[in-house]
Structure formats: C-alpha cells, structure tokens
Short mmCIF file of C-alpha atoms in Angstrom, two decimals:
data_model
loop_
_atom_site.label_atom_id
_atom_site.label_comp_id
_atom_site.label_asym_id
_atom_site.label_seq_id
_atom_site.Cartn_x
_atom_site.Cartn_y
_atom_site.Cartn_z
CA MET A 633 80.67 -5.46 46.52
CA SER A 634 78.41 -6.11 50.04
CA ASP A 635 77.63 -1.65 49.31
CA GLN A 636 75.28 -2.76 46.52
CA SER A 637 72.73 -3.79 47.63
CA VAL A 638 70.52 -5.55 44.47
CA ILE A 639 66.86 -7.36 44.51
CA GLY A 640 66.73 -9.96 41.96
CA ALA A 641 64.50 -10.78 39.25
CA GLY A 642 62.21 -13.05 40.97
CA SER A 643 62.79 -11.85 44.20
CA LEU A 644 59.45 -9.90 45.99
CA VAL A 645 60.31 -7.47 49.18
CA ARG A 646 56.70 -7.10 50.95
CA GLY A 647 57.93 -4.67 53.35
CA ASN A 648 60.66 -1.14 53.71
CA LEU A 649 64.50 -0.64 53.16
CA SER A 650 66.14 1.83 54.82
CA GLY A 651 70.11 3.15 55.38
CA GLU A 652 73.04 3.54 53.12
CA GLY A 653 74.42 2.67 50.45
CA SER A 654 72.88 2.06 46.32
CA LEU A 655 70.13 -0.19 45.69
CA GLU A 656 68.66 -2.07 42.45
CA ILE A 657 65.73 -4.05 42.16
CA ALA A 658 64.74 -6.00 39.28
CA GLY A 659 62.32 -7.71 41.40
CA SER A 660 59.61 -6.21 42.69
CA VAL A 661 58.97 -4.02 45.82
CA GLU A 662 56.44 -3.59 47.96
CA GLY A 663 56.96 -1.37 50.58
CA ASP A 664 58.08 2.12 51.08
CA ILE A 665 61.56 2.53 49.69
CA SER A 666 65.02 4.69 51.66
CA LEU A 667 67.93 5.16 50.64
CA SER A 668 70.89 7.55 51.31
CA GLY A 669 72.55 6.37 48.26
CA ASP A 670 71.32 5.53 43.93
CA VAL A 671 67.87 3.44 43.78
CA ASN A 672 68.40 2.23 40.39
CA ILE A 673 65.04 0.03 39.17
CA ALA A 674 65.53 -1.79 36.16
CA GLU A 675 63.18 -2.80 33.26
CA SER A 676 61.97 -5.93 35.31
CA GLY A 677 62.12 -4.24 38.59
CA SER A 678 58.44 -2.29 40.20
CA VAL A 679 57.77 -0.75 43.13
CA SER A 680 54.31 0.83 44.84
CA GLY A 681 55.59 2.21 47.13
CA SER A 682 57.53 5.72 47.65
CA ILE A 683 60.58 6.26 46.84
CA SER A 684 63.61 8.48 48.90
CA GLY A 685 67.58 7.71 47.11
CA ALA A 686 70.09 10.44 46.11
CA LEU A 687 70.40 8.76 42.42
CA ILE A 688 67.36 7.42 41.07
CA THR A 689 67.10 5.50 38.06
CA ILE A 690 63.49 4.55 36.67
CA SER A 691 63.39 2.03 33.73
CA GLY A 692 61.33 0.12 35.20
CA GLU A 693 57.10 0.97 37.00
CA VAL A 694 56.92 2.57 40.19
CA SER A 695 53.24 3.27 41.64
CA GLY A 696 54.11 6.20 44.62
CA ASP A 697 56.25 8.85 45.27
CA VAL A 698 59.93 9.78 43.98
CA THR A 699 62.21 11.97 46.49
CA SER A 700 65.49 12.76 45.30
CA SER A 701 68.39 15.08 46.15
CA GLU A 702 69.98 14.79 43.18
CA SER A 703 68.21 13.59 40.46
CA ILE A 704 65.61 11.48 39.04
CA THR A 705 65.72 9.74 35.66
CA VAL A 706 62.57 8.93 33.82
CA ASP A 707 63.69 6.48 31.12
CA ALA A 708 61.48 5.32 28.52
CA ASN A 709 59.34 1.95 28.25
CA SER A 710 58.80 3.19 31.66
CA SER A 711 55.84 3.91 34.10
CA VAL A 712 55.08 5.70 36.89
CA THR A 713 52.59 6.81 39.26
CA GLY A 714 52.95 9.45 41.74
CA ALA A 715 54.54 12.50 42.32
CA LEU A 716 57.94 13.31 40.99
CA SER A 717 60.07 15.64 43.04
CA ALA A 718 63.98 16.43 43.13
CA PRO A 719 66.85 19.28 41.88
CA ARG A 720 67.29 18.26 38.47
CA ILE A 721 65.01 15.34 36.67
CA GLY A 722 65.47 14.02 33.63
CA ILE A 723 61.97 12.44 31.56
CA ALA A 724 63.10 10.13 27.85
CA GLU A 725 59.94 10.03 25.57
CA GLY A 726 57.79 7.12 25.98
CA ALA A 727 58.18 7.10 29.87
CA ALA A 728 54.65 7.43 30.56
CA ILE A 729 53.79 9.51 33.85
CA ASP A 730 51.17 10.48 36.39
CA GLY A 731 51.79 12.79 38.35
CA GLN A 732 52.46 15.91 39.97
CA VAL A 733 56.40 16.74 38.69
CA ARG A 734 58.66 19.04 40.52
CA THR A 735 62.14 20.08 39.91
CA GLY A 736 64.34 22.87 42.22
CA GLY A 737 64.54 21.71 46.25
CA GLY A 738 64.17 18.55 45.35
CA ALA A 739 63.19 16.47 49.33
CA LYS A 740 63.61 19.76 51.29
CA ALA A 741 61.73 21.82 49.10
CA ALA A 742 58.46 20.96 51.21
CA ALA A 743 59.07 22.78 54.00
CA PRO A 744 60.36 26.62 52.34
CA ARG A 745 57.15 25.58 49.12
CA THR A 746 54.67 26.35 52.36
CA ALA A 747 56.21 29.29 54.00
CA ALA A 748 56.64 30.63 50.78
CA ALA A 749 53.60 30.47 50.27
CA GLU A 750 52.43 31.50 53.63
CA SER A 751 55.54 34.63 53.13
CA ALA A 752 52.88 35.28 49.71
CA ALA A 753 49.56 35.86 51.41
CA PRO A 754 50.84 39.25 53.44
CA ALA A 755 51.75 41.26 50.38
CA ARG A 756 48.64 40.71 49.10
CA PRO A 757 46.83 43.20 51.61
CA VAL A 758 49.24 45.50 51.05
CA ALA A 759 48.77 45.69 48.29
CA ASN A 760 44.22 45.60 47.85
CA ARG A 761 43.47 45.43 50.80
CA PRO A 762 43.91 43.31 55.10
CA ALA A 763 40.01 41.91 55.23
CA ALA A 764 40.29 39.77 51.94
CA ALA A 765 43.50 37.47 53.57
CA LYS A 766 41.29 35.37 54.97
CA ARG A 767 39.34 34.86 51.82
CA PRO A 768 39.65 32.05 48.98
CA ALA A 769 42.68 32.73 46.34
CA ALA A 770 39.39 32.76 43.79
CA ALA A 771 37.16 35.59 45.76
CA LYS A 772 40.57 36.83 45.41
CA ALA A 773 41.21 37.28 42.09
CA THR A 774 39.13 39.00 41.21
CA PRO A 775 40.04 42.46 42.79
CA LYS A 776 43.54 41.71 41.78
CA LYS A 777 41.79 41.81 38.25
CA LYS A 778 40.51 44.90 38.75
CA ALA A 779 43.65 46.65 40.18
CA ALA A 780 46.23 45.40 37.00
CA GLN A 781 42.69 47.42 35.02
CA ARG A 782 43.06 50.43 36.47
CA ARG A 783 47.34 50.82 36.62
CA PRO A 784 48.35 48.92 33.92
CA PRO A 785 52.31 47.92 34.65
CA PRO A 786 53.36 49.41 38.29
CA PRO A 787 55.46 47.00 40.28
CA VAL A 788 52.68 45.96 43.08
CA VAL A 789 51.02 43.81 40.13
CA PRO A 790 54.10 41.94 39.58
CA ALA A 791 54.21 40.00 43.31
CA PRO A 792 51.21 39.40 43.57
CA ARG A 793 50.62 37.37 40.16
CA LYS A 794 53.57 35.78 42.02
CA GLY A 795 51.76 35.57 44.94
CA SER A 796 48.56 34.10 43.23
CA LYS A 797 50.28 31.38 41.30
CA ALA A 798 52.04 30.15 44.25
CA ARG A 799 49.29 29.63 46.09
CA LYS A 800 46.72 27.56 44.24
CA LYS A 801 49.91 25.02 43.82
CA THR A 802 49.42 24.79 46.84
CA ARG A 803 45.99 24.84 47.29
CA ARG A 804 45.72 22.32 44.42
CA ARG A 805 47.71 19.74 46.21
CA MET B 433 69.26 -13.71 36.64
CA THR B 434 70.52 -11.70 39.40
CA GLY B 435 71.22 -12.52 43.29
CA THR B 436 69.70 -10.58 45.26
CA VAL B 437 71.91 -8.96 48.23
CA ILE B 438 71.07 -6.57 50.57
CA ALA B 439 74.29 -5.39 51.29
CA THR B 440 76.06 -3.59 54.41
CA GLY B 441 73.53 -0.36 55.45
CA LEU B 442 70.78 -1.96 54.89
CA THR B 443 67.67 -3.01 56.81
CA ILE B 444 64.74 -4.74 54.88
CA GLU B 445 61.87 -4.61 57.27
CA GLY B 446 59.38 -7.02 56.35
CA GLU B 447 58.96 -10.07 53.68
CA ILE B 448 61.14 -11.32 50.86
CA THR B 449 60.84 -14.60 49.09
CA SER B 450 62.94 -14.84 46.61
CA ASP B 451 63.10 -17.55 43.04
CA GLY B 452 67.38 -17.03 43.99
CA GLU B 453 70.03 -16.94 45.98
CA VAL B 454 69.70 -14.49 48.44
CA VAL B 455 72.92 -13.04 50.20
CA VAL B 456 72.75 -11.01 53.41
CA HIS B 457 75.55 -8.49 55.11
CA GLY B 458 73.23 -5.70 56.12
CA SER B 459 69.63 -6.53 58.16
CA VAL B 460 66.86 -8.38 57.90
CA ARG B 461 63.94 -7.97 60.22
CA GLY B 462 60.57 -10.36 59.36
CA SER B 463 60.57 -14.23 57.01
CA LEU B 464 62.51 -14.60 54.64
CA SER B 465 62.12 -17.44 51.51
CA SER B 466 64.14 -18.74 49.02
CA ASN B 467 63.96 -21.80 46.27
CA ASP B 468 67.64 -21.37 46.68
CA ALA B 469 70.79 -20.68 48.90
CA VAL B 470 70.98 -18.23 51.18
CA SER B 471 73.77 -17.02 53.78
CA ILE B 472 73.99 -14.44 55.87
CA ALA B 473 76.94 -13.41 55.66
CA SER B 474 79.51 -11.69 58.20
CA GLY B 475 78.12 -8.74 60.06
CA GLY B 476 75.20 -9.47 58.30
CA SER B 477 72.56 -10.01 60.61
CA VAL B 478 68.90 -11.40 60.44
CA GLU B 479 65.50 -11.29 62.57
CA ALA B 480 63.60 -13.87 60.41
CA ASP B 481 62.23 -17.18 60.00
CA ILE B 482 64.05 -18.45 56.87
CA GLN B 483 62.80 -21.15 54.51
CA ALA B 484 65.15 -22.17 51.84
CA ASP B 485 67.10 -24.75 49.79
CA SER B 486 70.02 -24.70 51.83
CA ILE B 487 71.29 -22.13 54.29
CA SER B 488 74.37 -20.53 55.33
CA VAL B 489 75.08 -18.62 58.69
CA ALA B 490 78.51 -16.62 59.31
CA GLY B 491 76.33 -14.32 60.76
CA GLN B 492 73.64 -13.23 63.19
CA LEU B 493 70.95 -15.11 63.14
CA THR B 494 67.97 -15.10 64.84
CA GLY B 495 64.99 -17.31 63.69
CA ASN B 496 63.83 -21.23 63.19
CA VAL B 497 65.28 -22.50 59.78
CA THR B 498 64.08 -24.92 58.03
CA ALA B 499 65.95 -26.05 54.68
CA THR B 500 65.17 -28.66 52.94
CA GLU B 501 68.85 -29.20 51.78
CA ARG B 502 71.41 -28.16 54.31
CA VAL B 503 72.57 -25.73 56.37
CA ASP B 504 75.58 -24.72 57.96
CA ILE B 505 76.21 -22.83 60.72
CA GLN B 506 80.01 -21.26 60.23
CA THR B 507 82.94 -20.10 62.65
CA GLY B 508 82.02 -16.98 64.14
CA GLY B 509 78.33 -17.61 63.22
CA ARG B 510 75.38 -17.33 66.04
CA LEU B 511 72.03 -19.30 66.08
CA ILE B 512 69.43 -17.93 67.91
CA GLY B 513 66.61 -21.08 66.64
CA ASP B 514 65.28 -23.99 65.29
CA VAL B 515 66.56 -25.87 62.74
CA LYS B 516 64.98 -29.02 60.75
CA ALA B 517 67.43 -30.23 57.80
CA SER B 518 68.12 -33.34 56.94
CA ARG B 519 72.12 -31.91 56.93
CA LEU B 520 73.71 -29.79 59.04
CA THR B 521 76.94 -28.42 60.09
CA ILE B 522 78.15 -26.53 62.95
CA ALA B 523 81.81 -24.81 62.14
CA ASP B 524 84.10 -25.15 65.64
CA GLY B 525 83.45 -21.37 66.98
CA ALA B 526 80.19 -21.11 65.67
CA SER B 527 77.46 -20.58 68.94
CA PHE B 528 73.88 -22.69 68.41
CA LYS B 529 71.74 -22.18 70.65
CA GLY B 530 68.47 -24.47 68.89
CA ASN B 531 66.31 -27.63 68.41
CA VAL B 532 67.53 -29.76 65.78
CA ASP B 533 64.80 -31.87 64.04
CA MET B 534 66.65 -33.47 61.06
CA ASP B 535 64.08 -35.80 60.26
CA VAL B 536 64.69 -39.09 60.90
#
C-alpha cells in the first residue's frame, strides 16, 4: 500500500512531485512529476506540468511534456497538450494530442539525437563541398538535388538524405 | 472518493489541498490543507503547516497545526510547532515541542 501514491479526486497539488514508487492521479497537479515508477492519470485527473516515469498511462488531461523510460499509453477521451517521448507509445482512437510524438529512445534519446544530427553534418561536405557545412539546411537542399540528378542511385545519395531529415527535425524544434 | 496517499519514497514540494483524507508515508514540504483527516504515518516526514478536521501524527512533523476537531500525537510521533485544536492527545512516547491553543 505504501509504495503506491494516490492524489485523490478533490485533491490539488501545486508543486513538484518526485521520488520512487508509482503514482495515481485522480485529482489535479499543477507542477512537475518525476518518478522512477509508473504514473497513471485517471479520467478525473489532470496535470499541468511535465511528467516523467516508467509506464505512463493517461486517461485524463495533461498539459506538458510526457517522457517515459518504458511506455506511454494515451486512452480514448483523454487529452494531451505537449510532447510525448518514450520507447513505445500507444494512442487510442478518440484521444486528443497536440504536440510532438516521438518513439524509440525515450528520455535517453534526447542527448544521442543531437549527437546523431551533428555526426550527420560532416558526412555532407564529403558528398558536396566542405564550405557548405555551415550554411542552413534550406540552402543545402538545392546542391543535393542537383547531385541526385547527375547520378541517380549511387550509395552516396541516401546518406545525405537521412542526414537532412534528421537535421530538419532538430531545427524545427 | 479516494483519499490522497503520499507513499514512502515520494516527495511533494508545494501546496496540497484536498476535500478528502490525506495520508503521508513519504515526505511533504510546503503546506497541507484538507477538509477531512490528515495522518502522518510512522516513517512519514512533513515540513508544512497543516489545516484539517483532525490530524494524527505518528511520523515527523515540523510546522504549525490547526484542526477543527482534534490532534493526536501518537507513540513515536514527533511534532515541532504550535497546535491549535479543541482536543489534543499526546501519547506516551511521543515528542512535542510547541504551544497549545485549545480555544478556551
């Protein structure tokens, strides 16, 4: 009993929750939640603030980023305003989500993602010109297309494309 | 209606308000108010002013306490702060430091 925390319906927490164990929220939380265990937001529950935990289940309302080390499940009739990031994400029909959804790396992906984008950058000058490295992605897109037209399928082309996708994603954020 | 339980290992820093019962096994810093009972279980630790119907302390509590009904400091409980309540019990083995206002 004592490693399962509950914020009951009719309860409001204004502040941060952190620590171990699992948490069920049937009331409201205005603040950040950071737990090593599972977080379950019941239908009557609402959170405005970021959430991080292991298995996160959302049946209520969340406004803030949700990051999980395992999985996020967004049930029907729930609503999320903010980014979802986890190795596995499940979204039920009827759920309202406004924000970026990213699967694959969870919390750990944040650092490697930028590292991957940076390592993709030097790959580009090899295909084009070294001077192009510092130009914005939009400026680079044209020379890349030209290169593609000259030599349609060689293995050089797919690599920069992957790089450009990863790059645009990170810029958009 | 389910009550609120702050389990061992969970820390809340901020303000808690509740219509229902609140049980603290973990730790709370800030303030806590409830229209029902608040109990700080053995092992629980609270640094907050508490306002509730009744308050039971078996863990550690630092802060001023106001209860509309009663305050019970149980064996092993430790309360540092002022108590305002019409009824107060301090069990054998409890620690208490503070003033008592029984609304006489």
